Amino acid sequence: MPPASPSQPGLASALGTALRSAGFRGDIAADSATLAAASTDNSVYEITPEIVVSPRDAADVARLLALLDHLDYAGLPVTARGGGTGTNGQSLNTGVIVNFQRYMTRVLEMNLAERWVEVEPGIVLDDLNARLAGTGLFFAPDTSTSNRCTIGGMVGTDASGKGSRVYGKTSDNVLGLEVALAGGRMLDSSAPTPDWAAPLLRQVASACDSGRAALLARVPAIPRRFTGYDLERARPAPDRLEWWRLFVGAEGTLGLVTRVRLRLVPRLAHKRLVVLAFDGFAHALAAGPALLQHEPVAIEVLDEWVQRLARDAGLMDGLPASVRGGAGRPLAYSFVEIGADDADAADAAARALAAAAAALPGLLGRHVAGDAAEIAQLWSIRAAAVGLLGRGSGARRPVAFVEDCVVPVENLVPFVDGFDRIVRGHGLDYGIYGHVDVGCLHVRPALDVDTDRDLLQRVSDAVYALTKAHGGIFWGEHGKGIRGAYLRDYVGETAYAAFQAIKLAFDPQGRFNPGKLVAANGPLMGIATTPFRPFNAPPHDPLAKAFACNGNAQCLNYTRTTPMCPSFKATGDLRQSPKGRADALRAWHRAEGEGAADRHRRAADLFAALDTCLGCKACASSCPVHVDIPAMKSHFLDAYYRTRRRPLADHAAMAVEALAPLLKRMRPLVRVLAPPAFALAERLFGFVDLPQIAARPLHGLGYPVASFRAAAARSRPGNTVLVIEDAFTSVFDTEAVAAVCGGLEGLGYAPLIVTLPPGAKAAHVKGARRRFLNAARRQIEALRVLAGLGRPMVGVDPAYVLMLRQEYRETGLDVPRVQLVEEFLAERAREGDAWPRLSAAPPRKLLLHCTEASLGVQPRRLWQQVFATLGLNVDIVDAGCCGMAGLFGHEARHQEISRTLFASSWAPALAGEAQVLATGFSCRCQVGRLSQATAVHPLAAIRDAARHAA
Ligand SMILES: Cc1cc2nc3c(=O)[nH]c(=O)nc-3n(C[C@H](O)[C@H](O)[C@H](O)COP(=O)(O)OP(=O)(O)OC[C@H]3O[C@@H](n4cnc5c(N)ncnc54)[C@H](O)[C@@H]3O)c2cc1C
Ligand code: SF4
Ligand code: SF4
């Protein structure tokens, strides 16, 4: 039988069946959405595998590799994937992708006395360090992807980052490995060498001996030393072989790492940050050697380009005046971190550095930060500024391919001059930031990858040559991936031949991540031969944002308290993330365009991936390029249901919103009929725990109510605030409307509840586009009438207000501004409205709706401002998504995700609380059904305190 080749029909399903028979316990997926999600990383490349498997443990990995040794699967590539944050296609390949990040995330053993920990490779760096919190120790290599990259991936690329001059790279902090080789044979550096491995390791030792001297003669001895097959440290003496060191930086080309022992180091007790502003980037770079004499932990630089982006985004306002610079004056920055175990020593070192910096050419300002909160805030400004570089717009956008060159610190200035000549000489724009302490610069020139492949190759070749000429390393931080094609030239023939012998010894059939770094025989992948991902959508395409996704995987972060992305956090399934969904949308778009035979299956796979999206909109606001999955889902569903029958449940959901005026008018009758009707709906349509119709009608809340047409007549001069109703609160939660009105009244305003024509939320969510657009236009018209009254307009529910700002823009019309409650109140506080000072009660916990929280720090800041101005205590809790999100948590098929999310994010915040404040109607429903606590709108607290004070 001929060996299996990628894309052989039926191969994936045969392999899946065989794996199950062999006792493989992990996940096996070959649906088109999963394959699309695994086909990209943060690079320009796209390679679609045959199958993605997620092993539960090392035994599963061994089972997989043993099975793949079978002749039926001979030749099928096997490639490890961690967080998939590689910038150059490191984890992309055909064949089998082994996803370690899903289940192999355990800490296996910890020895604090000896300062080491053993982990499975899929654990995320931040997760590991969170588990070490309180021990005083941590795993030091610090990537900017620390909330999503895995230890296995860090071992694969020999990752490093801020602080690497002091703490070293991953390879300096790994103490041993267990690996799985072809056939499922396990090799463990902390166990005696098995008999079968002895000849293999002799071969490896001899290869190291043949190439070590040549490699050392060829590569520069600089802090970000060469990584790849580390002949130097694998053979520290003629009679010693530390074979496992060859796997650090090998990018999965030798075998699969199943267990890692890591060195832990003590955290520095005291840190100081010195921010230096220079008149230009050349001066900031040139300052490097002088600053290094002060032994800083890190020196990070930003050029004028980044500073300009940050200034335009308002970020620089957060810097102290001494380093802020004047309007329009471009500055460059150095952020210098100093650390010590003793506070006085840290202060003295920071003062000495700042004093010495005064004499640096081009220095315009200095600031020393000693307070931990201020230091964190200043670093966050730097991180946010750098994040802006990834944004870009138009056909040319920043891409990674020459993004992490390292040269000796003293060569930085001439290197940057040469770099600038190459890149700008090709008509490309870019900004620079980086780690000056180790001579590492990050640059992502803006290209249109659809048309600029030759340009990408030319710039890449020229920058490679320039880096080499300056005694540097082309792949200084992010690993090699497809750029491994330069390796042979870089290390020379002798060292490369040694690499080939090592590859042959560990991976004789060339199965592991083939085409990368080293091929014993056969070609390597290169820029010219590897498929690029489609970069730009056709003009005006509603799926354009799926093409803009650059795969940086920010949406795959594991932090429980951040809004993005709840469905991924609940499932750990790549397909159920913004990135996975964007990849699957692009793949479906292409299949539709090409009229592919499997397009119906692809549509079904994409439907499944999108069905678990909660519509929380965190991706639309927190993703650097605003990949708005709910908007694209709406368009997809619209197309999907053009050729399929829409479920009755969708019609029912849309009917509730459309019939809201009728339901409100006939409330007493509806309240009687609702329980049996809802019970029937639950049975027929798969809903659960539908909310009750509110008892009090809008007209019974004690505040005036008017339709948008009649509002002019009811609006009083001076202090009228128009409280804009929405279908869901005014049918199901009129107490929230009463709370908003009561709170406003308590602060001296005259609320007027205004009713509008029915809204369009459900139609948008369910992808009934025409219905959505018609309803949205009607509401916009009504809001325009109201805007003419010149009174402030405030919405009750954040999800509704933000829909007006986001989804309603899809009509192409200008939508009059309706404010969130906190926006209105904070604005009035700033304007100096006379509010009563309310008596301080014990602090109340306030949890924000995730659409509101995903706008960033602003809503949180505004709520804090409002409560502080009133003299009330509030504790705003970062809790992520509650899992309800409108109808989502009421759909039976989503119960597991909905309840998992609540249990992991909100339940801990609610422990021991009888009542909390929550801005969202959905969140209050979820608290009501899944906890002992109750939740009320935050303005209920203000209303009650005002009544108490009166
Ligand atoms: C915005 C951005 C910023 C970044 N900043 C930094 C930075 O500051 N410092 C830095 O070093 N890097 C940085 N990177 C690059 C990337 O985050 C690192 O290379 C990281 O170590 C990759 O980890 P991962 O889990 O995502 O691995 P992946 O990308 O999934 O894999 C990386 C390589 O490791 C291999 N691998 C993964 N798991 C295993 C295993 N179990 N066994 C064998 N091989 C395995 C893969 O096959 C692949 O070749 C950045 C990337 C982005 C997108
Ligand atoms: S969806 Fe956004 S955050 Fe996620 S990978 Fe794509 S660009 Fe990055
Ligand atoms: S809307 Fe929320 S759940 Fe859906 S993809 Fe975006 S972040 Fe994830």
Coordinates of N, CA and C in Angstrom, one line a residue, residues 210-397:
S210 N 30.4 16.6 15.4 CA 30.9 17.0 14.1 C 30.5 18.5 13.7
G211 N 29.5 19.0 14.4 CA 29.0 20.4 14.0 C 29.3 21.5 15.0
R212 N 29.6 21.1 16.3 CA 29.6 22.1 17.3 C 30.6 23.2 17.1
A213 N 31.8 22.9 16.8 CA 32.9 23.9 16.6 C 32.5 24.8 15.4
A214 N 32.0 24.2 14.4 CA 31.7 25.0 13.2 C 30.5 26.0 13.5
L215 N 29.6 25.5 14.3 CA 28.4 26.4 14.7 C 28.9 27.5 15.5
L216 N 29.8 27.2 16.5 CA 30.2 28.3 17.4 C 31.1 29.3 16.7
A217 N 31.8 28.8 15.7 CA 32.6 29.8 14.9 C 31.8 30.7 14.1
R218 N 30.6 30.2 13.7 CA 29.8 30.9 12.8 C 28.8 31.9 13.4
V219 N 28.3 31.6 14.6 CA 27.2 32.4 15.1 C 27.7 33.3 16.2
P220 N 27.2 34.5 16.3 CA 27.7 35.5 17.3 C 27.4 35.2 18.7
A221 N 28.2 35.5 19.6 CA 28.0 35.3 21.1 C 27.3 36.5 21.7
I222 N 26.0 36.7 21.4 CA 25.3 37.8 22.0 C 24.2 37.3 22.9
P223 N 23.6 38.2 23.7 CA 22.7 37.7 24.7 C 21.5 36.9 24.1
R224 N 20.9 37.3 23.0 CA 19.9 36.5 22.4 C 20.6 35.5 21.5
R225 N 21.3 34.5 22.1 CA 22.1 33.6 21.4 C 21.3 32.8 20.4
F226 N 22.0 32.2 19.4 CA 21.4 31.4 18.4 C 20.6 30.2 19.1
T227 N 19.4 30.0 18.6 CA 18.7 28.8 19.1 C 18.2 28.0 17.9
G228 N 18.1 26.7 18.1 CA 17.7 25.8 17.0 C 18.1 24.5 17.6
Y229 N 18.9 23.8 16.9 CA 19.5 22.6 17.5 C 20.8 23.0 18.2
D230 N 20.6 23.1 19.5 CA 21.7 23.7 20.3 C 22.8 22.8 20.6
L231 N 23.7 22.7 19.6 CA 24.8 21.7 19.6 C 25.7 22.1 20.8
E232 N 25.8 23.4 21.1 CA 26.8 23.8 22.1 C 26.4 23.3 23.5
R233 N 25.1 23.5 23.9 CA 24.8 23.0 25.2 C 24.4 21.6 25.3
A234 N 24.0 21.0 24.2 CA 23.7 19.6 24.2 C 25.0 18.7 24.4
R235 N 26.1 19.3 24.1 CA 27.4 18.5 24.2 C 28.4 19.4 25.0
P236 N 28.1 19.6 26.3 CA 28.9 20.5 27.1 C 30.3 20.0 27.3
A237 N 30.5 18.7 27.2 CA 31.9 18.2 27.4 C 31.9 16.9 26.5
P238 N 33.1 16.5 26.1 CA 33.2 15.3 25.1 C 32.5 14.1 25.7
D239 N 32.4 13.9 27.0 CA 31.8 12.7 27.5 C 30.4 12.9 28.0
R240 N 29.8 14.1 27.7 CA 28.4 14.4 28.2 C 27.5 14.7 27.0
L241 N 26.3 14.2 27.1 CA 25.3 14.5 26.1 C 24.0 14.9 26.8
E242 N 23.6 16.1 26.7 CA 22.3 16.5 27.2 C 21.3 16.7 26.0
W243 N 20.9 15.5 25.5 CA 20.2 15.4 24.3 C 18.9 16.3 24.2
W244 N 18.3 16.4 25.4 CA 17.0 17.2 25.5 C 17.2 18.6 25.1
R245 N 18.4 19.2 25.3 CA 18.6 20.6 24.9 C 18.4 20.8 23.4
L246 N 18.5 19.7 22.6 CA 18.3 19.9 21.2 C 16.8 20.2 20.8
F247 N 15.9 19.8 21.7 CA 14.5 20.0 21.5 C 14.1 21.4 21.8
V248 N 14.9 22.2 22.6 CA 14.5 23.5 22.9 C 14.9 24.4 21.7
G249 N 13.9 25.0 21.1 CA 14.1 25.8 19.9 C 14.0 25.0 18.6
A250 N 13.7 23.7 18.7 CA 13.6 22.8 17.5 C 12.2 22.9 16.8
E251 N 11.3 23.7 17.4 CA 10.0 23.9 16.8 C 9.3 22.6 16.4
G252 N 9.4 21.7 17.3 CA 8.6 20.4 17.1 C 9.1 19.6 15.9
T253 N 10.3 19.8 15.4 CA 10.8 19.1 14.3 C 11.5 17.8 14.6
L254 N 11.7 17.6 16.0 CA 12.4 16.3 16.4 C 11.5 15.3 17.1
G255 N 10.4 15.8 17.6 CA 9.5 15.0 18.3 C 8.5 15.8 19.2
L256 N 7.6 15.2 19.9 CA 6.6 16.0 20.7 C 7.0 16.0 22.2
V257 N 7.1 17.2 22.7 CA 7.4 17.3 24.1 C 6.2 17.0 25.0
T258 N 6.3 16.1 26.0 CA 5.1 15.8 26.8 C 5.2 16.2 28.2
R259 N 6.4 16.6 28.6 CA 6.6 17.0 30.0 C 7.9 17.9 30.1
V260 N 7.8 19.0 30.9 CA 8.9 19.9 30.9 C 9.2 20.2 32.4
R261 N 10.5 20.1 32.7 CA 10.9 20.6 34.0 C 11.5 22.0 33.9
L262 N 11.0 22.9 34.7 CA 11.4 24.3 34.5 C 12.1 24.8 35.8
R263 N 13.1 25.7 35.6 CA 13.7 26.3 36.7 C 12.8 27.5 37.2
L264 N 12.7 27.7 38.5 CA 12.0 28.8 39.0 C 13.0 29.8 39.6
V265 N 12.7 31.1 39.6 CA 13.6 32.0 40.2 C 12.8 33.0 41.1
P266 N 13.4 33.6 42.1 CA 12.7 34.4 43.0 C 12.3 35.7 42.3
R267 N 11.1 36.2 42.6 CA 10.7 37.5 42.1 C 11.5 38.6 42.8
L268 N 11.9 39.6 42.0 CA 12.5 40.8 42.7 C 11.5 41.5 43.5
A269 N 11.9 41.8 44.7 CA 10.9 42.4 45.7 C 10.5 43.8 45.3
H270 N 11.5 44.6 44.8 CA 11.2 46.0 44.5 C 11.6 46.4 43.1
K271 N 10.7 47.1 42.5 CA 11.0 47.5 41.1 C 10.8 49.0 41.0
R272 N 11.5 49.6 40.1 CA 11.4 51.0 39.8 C 11.4 51.1 38.3
L273 N 10.7 52.2 37.8 CA 10.7 52.4 36.3 C 11.1 53.8 36.0
V274 N 12.1 53.9 35.2 CA 12.6 55.3 34.8 C 12.1 55.4 33.3
V275 N 11.3 56.4 33.1 CA 10.9 56.7 31.7 C 11.7 57.9 31.2
L276 N 12.3 57.7 30.0 CA 13.2 58.7 29.4 C 12.6 59.1 28.1
A277 N 12.4 60.4 27.9 CA 11.9 60.9 26.6 C 13.1 61.5 25.8
F278 N 13.2 61.1 24.5 CA 14.3 61.6 23.7 C 13.8 62.4 22.5
D279 N 14.6 63.2 21.9 CA 14.2 64.0 20.8 C 14.2 63.1 19.5
G280 N 14.6 61.9 19.5 CA 14.6 61.1 18.3 C 15.0 59.6 18.7
F281 N 14.6 58.7 17.8 CA 14.9 57.3 18.1 C 16.4 57.0 18.1
A282 N 17.1 57.7 17.2 CA 18.6 57.4 17.2 C 19.2 57.6 18.6
H283 N 18.8 58.7 19.2 CA 19.3 59.0 20.5 C 18.8 58.0 21.6
A284 N 17.6 57.5 21.5 CA 17.1 56.5 22.4 C 17.9 55.2 22.3
L285 N 18.2 54.9 21.0 CA 19.0 53.7 20.8 C 20.5 53.8 21.2
A286 N 21.0 55.0 20.9 CA 22.4 55.3 21.3 C 22.6 55.3 22.8
A287 N 21.6 55.5 23.5 CA 21.7 55.6 25.0 C 21.9 54.2 25.6
G288 N 21.6 53.2 24.8 CA 21.6 51.8 25.3 C 22.8 51.4 26.1
P289 N 24.0 51.5 25.5 CA 25.2 51.1 26.2 C 25.4 51.8 27.6
A290 N 25.1 53.1 27.6 CA 25.3 53.9 28.9 C 24.3 53.4 29.9
L291 N 23.1 53.1 29.5 CA 22.0 52.7 30.4 C 22.4 51.3 31.0
L292 N 23.0 50.5 30.1 CA 23.3 49.1 30.5 C 24.3 49.1 31.7
Q293 N 25.1 50.1 31.8 CA 26.0 50.1 32.9 C 25.3 50.1 34.3
H294 N 24.0 50.5 34.3 CA 23.3 50.5 35.6 C 22.6 49.2 35.8
E295 N 22.9 48.2 35.0 CA 22.4 46.8 35.2 C 20.8 46.8 35.3
P296 N 20.1 47.4 34.4 CA 18.7 47.3 34.5 C 18.1 45.9 34.2
V297 N 16.9 45.7 34.6 CA 16.2 44.4 34.3 C 15.8 44.5 32.8
A298 N 15.4 45.6 32.3 CA 15.0 45.7 30.9 C 15.1 47.2 30.5
I299 N 15.4 47.3 29.2 CA 15.2 48.6 28.5 C 14.4 48.4 27.3
E300 N 13.2 49.1 27.3 CA 12.3 48.9 26.2 C 12.2 50.3 25.5
V301 N 12.2 50.3 24.1 CA 12.2 51.5 23.4 C 10.9 51.6 22.5
L302 N 10.5 52.8 22.2 CA 9.4 53.1 21.3 C 9.9 54.2 20.3
D303 N 9.7 54.1 19.0 CA 10.1 55.2 18.2 C 9.0 56.2 18.0
E304 N 9.3 57.2 17.2 CA 8.4 58.3 17.0 C 7.1 57.9 16.4
W305 N 7.2 56.9 15.5 CA 6.0 56.4 14.8 C 5.0 55.9 15.9
V306 N 5.5 55.0 16.8 CA 4.6 54.4 17.8 C 4.1 55.6 18.7
Q307 N 5.0 56.5 19.0 CA 4.5 57.6 19.9 C 3.4 58.4 19.2
R308 N 3.5 58.6 17.9 CA 2.5 59.4 17.2 C 1.1 58.6 17.3
L309 N 1.2 57.3 17.0 CA -0.1 56.5 17.1 C -0.7 56.6 18.5
A310 N 0.2 56.5 19.5 CA -0.3 56.5 20.9 C -0.8 57.9 21.2
R311 N -0.2 59.0 20.7 CA -0.7 60.3 21.0 C -2.1 60.5 20.3
D312 N -2.2 60.0 19.1 CA -3.5 60.2 18.4 C -4.6 59.4 19.1
A313 N -4.2 58.3 19.8 CA -5.2 57.5 20.5 C -5.4 58.0 21.9
G314 N -4.8 59.1 22.2 CA -5.0 59.7 23.6 C -4.2 59.0 24.7
L315 N -3.3 58.0 24.3 CA -2.7 57.2 25.4 C -1.6 58.1 26.1
M316 N -1.0 59.0 25.4 CA 0.1 59.7 26.0 C -0.4 60.7 27.1
D317 N -1.7 61.0 27.2 CA -2.2 61.8 28.2 C -1.9 61.2 29.6
G318 N -1.8 59.8 29.6 CA -1.5 59.1 30.8 C -0.1 59.2 31.3
L319 N 0.8 59.8 30.5 CA 2.2 59.9 30.9 C 2.4 61.2 31.8
P320 N 3.3 61.1 32.7 CA 3.6 62.3 33.5 C 4.1 63.5 32.6
A321 N 3.7 64.7 33.1 CA 4.0 65.9 32.2 C 5.5 66.0 31.8
S322 N 6.4 65.5 32.7 CA 7.8 65.7 32.4 C 8.3 64.9 31.2
V323 N 7.5 63.9 30.8 CA 7.9 63.1 29.6 C 6.9 63.1 28.5
R324 N 5.9 63.9 28.7 CA 4.7 63.9 27.7 C 5.1 64.6 26.4
G325 N 5.9 65.6 26.5 CA 6.2 66.3 25.2 C 5.2 67.3 24.8
G326 N 5.5 68.2 23.9 CA 4.5 69.2 23.5 C 3.7 68.7 22.4
A327 N 2.6 69.5 22.0 CA 1.8 69.0 20.9 C 2.6 69.0 19.6
G328 N 2.4 67.9 18.9 CA 3.0 67.8 17.6 C 4.5 67.5 17.6
R329 N 5.1 67.4 18.7 CA 6.5 67.2 18.8 C 6.8 65.7 18.9
P330 N 7.4 65.1 17.8 CA 7.6 63.6 17.9 C 8.7 63.3 18.9
L331 N 8.5 62.3 19.8 CA 9.4 61.9 20.7 C 9.7 60.4 20.6
A332 N 10.8 60.0 21.1 CA 11.1 58.5 21.3 C 11.3 58.2 22.7
Y333 N 11.0 57.0 23.2 CA 11.1 56.7 24.6 C 11.9 55.5 24.9
S334 N 12.5 55.6 26.1 CA 13.1 54.3 26.7 C 12.4 54.1 28.0
F335 N 11.9 52.9 28.3 CA 11.4 52.5 29.6 C 12.4 51.6 30.2
V336 N 13.0 52.1 31.3 CA 14.1 51.3 31.9 C 13.6 50.8 33.3
E337 N 13.6 49.5 33.4 CA 13.2 48.9 34.7 C 14.4 48.5 35.5
I338 N 14.3 48.9 36.8 CA 15.4 48.5 37.7 C 14.8 47.7 38.8
G339 N 15.5 46.7 39.3 CA 14.9 45.9 40.4 C 16.0 45.6 41.4
A340 N 15.5 45.3 42.7 CA 16.4 45.0 43.8 C 15.6 44.3 44.9
D341 N 16.2 43.5 45.7 CA 15.5 42.9 46.8 C 15.2 43.8 48.0
D342 N 15.9 45.0 47.9 CA 15.7 45.9 49.0 C 15.2 47.3 48.5
A343 N 14.2 47.9 49.1 CA 13.6 49.1 48.6 C 14.6 50.2 48.5
D344 N 15.5 50.4 49.5 CA 16.4 51.5 49.4 C 17.4 51.4 48.3
A345 N 17.8 50.1 48.1 CA 18.7 49.8 46.9 C 18.1 50.1 45.6
A346 N 16.8 49.8 45.5 CA 16.0 50.0 44.2 C 15.9 51.5 44.0
D347 N 15.6 52.3 45.1 CA 15.5 53.7 45.0 C 16.8 54.3 44.5
A348 N 17.8 53.9 45.2 CA 19.2 54.5 44.9 C 19.5 54.2 43.5
A349 N 19.3 53.0 43.0 CA 19.7 52.6 41.6 C 18.9 53.4 40.6
A350 N 17.6 53.6 40.9 CA 16.7 54.4 40.0 C 17.2 55.8 39.9
R351 N 17.5 56.4 41.1 CA 17.9 57.8 41.2 C 19.3 57.9 40.4
A352 N 20.2 57.0 40.6 CA 21.5 57.1 40.0 C 21.3 57.0 38.5
L353 N 20.4 56.1 38.0 CA 20.2 56.0 36.6 C 19.6 57.3 36.0
A354 N 18.6 57.8 36.7 CA 17.9 59.0 36.2 C 18.9 60.2 36.2
A355 N 19.8 60.3 37.2 CA 20.8 61.4 37.2 C 21.8 61.3 36.1
A356 N 22.2 60.0 35.8 CA 23.2 59.8 34.8 C 22.6 60.1 33.4
A357 N 21.3 59.8 33.3 CA 20.6 60.0 32.0 C 20.5 61.5 31.6
A358 N 20.6 62.4 32.6 CA 20.5 63.8 32.3 C 21.6 64.2 31.2
A359 N 22.7 63.5 31.2 CA 23.8 63.9 30.3 C 23.6 63.2 29.0
L360 N 22.6 62.4 28.8 CA 22.5 61.7 27.5 C 22.1 62.6 26.4
P361 N 22.8 62.5 25.2 CA 22.4 63.4 24.1 C 20.9 63.2 23.7
G362 N 20.3 64.3 23.5 CA 18.9 64.2 23.0 C 17.8 64.0 24.1
L363 N 18.3 63.9 25.4 CA 17.3 63.7 26.4 C 16.4 64.9 26.6
L364 N 15.1 64.8 26.6 CA 14.2 65.9 26.8 C 13.5 65.8 28.2
G365 N 13.3 64.6 28.7 CA 12.6 64.5 30.0 C 12.8 63.2 30.7
R366 N 12.6 63.2 32.0 CA 12.8 61.9 32.8 C 11.7 61.9 33.8
H367 N 11.4 60.6 34.1 CA 10.4 60.4 35.2 C 10.7 59.1 35.9
V368 N 10.8 59.2 37.3 CA 11.0 57.9 38.0 C 9.7 57.5 38.7
A369 N 9.3 56.3 38.4 CA 8.1 55.8 39.1 C 8.5 54.7 40.1
G370 N 8.0 54.9 41.3 CA 8.4 53.9 42.4 C 7.2 53.1 42.9
D371 N 6.0 53.6 42.6 CA 4.8 53.0 43.1 C 4.4 51.9 42.1
A372 N 4.0 50.7 42.7 CA 3.7 49.5 41.9 C 2.6 49.8 40.9
A373 N 1.5 50.6 41.4 CA 0.4 50.8 40.5 C 0.8 51.7 39.4
E374 N 1.6 52.7 39.7 CA 2.0 53.7 38.6 C 2.9 52.9 37.6
I375 N 3.8 52.1 38.1 CA 4.6 51.3 37.2 C 3.8 50.5 36.3
A376 N 2.8 49.8 36.8 CA 1.9 49.0 36.0 C 1.2 49.8 35.0
Q377 N 0.8 51.0 35.4 CA 0.0 51.9 34.5 C 0.9 52.3 33.3
L378 N 2.2 52.7 33.7 CA 3.1 53.1 32.6 C 3.4 52.0 31.7
W379 N 3.6 50.8 32.2 CA 3.9 49.7 31.3 C 2.6 49.4 30.4
S380 N 1.5 49.6 31.0 CA 0.3 49.3 30.2 C 0.1 50.4 29.1
I381 N 0.6 51.6 29.3 CA 0.6 52.6 28.2 C 1.5 52.1 27.1
R382 N 2.7 51.6 27.5 CA 3.6 51.1 26.5 C 3.0 50.0 25.7
A383 N 2.4 49.0 26.4 CA 1.8 47.9 25.8 C 0.7 48.3 24.8
A384 N -0.1 49.2 25.3 CA -1.2 49.7 24.4 C -0.7 50.4 23.2
A385 N 0.4 51.2 23.4 CA 1.0 51.9 22.3 C 1.5 50.9 21.2
V386 N 2.2 49.9 21.7 CA 2.7 48.9 20.8 C 1.6 48.1 20.1
G387 N 0.5 47.9 20.8 CA -0.7 47.2 20.3 C -1.3 47.9 19.1
L388 N -1.2 49.2 19.1 CA -1.7 50.0 18.0 C -1.0 49.7 16.7
L389 N 0.2 49.3 16.8 CA 1.0 49.0 15.5 C 0.3 47.8 14.7
G390 N -0.3 46.9 15.5 CA -0.9 45.8 14.8 C -2.2 46.1 14.0
R391 N -2.7 47.3 14.3 CA -4.0 47.6 13.8 C -4.0 47.8 12.3
G392 N -3.5 48.9 11.8 CA -3.5 49.2 10.4 C -4.9 49.2 9.7
S393 N -4.9 49.8 8.6 CA -6.2 49.7 7.9 C -5.9 49.8 6.4
G394 N -6.8 49.5 5.6 CA -6.6 49.6 4.1 C -5.9 48.3 3.7
A395 N -5.6 48.2 2.4 CA -5.1 46.9 1.9 C -3.7 46.5 2.5
R396 N -2.9 47.5 2.8 CA -1.6 47.2 3.4 C -1.7 47.2 4.9
R397 N -1.3 46.1 5.5 CA -1.4 46.1 7.0 C -0.1 45.5 7.5

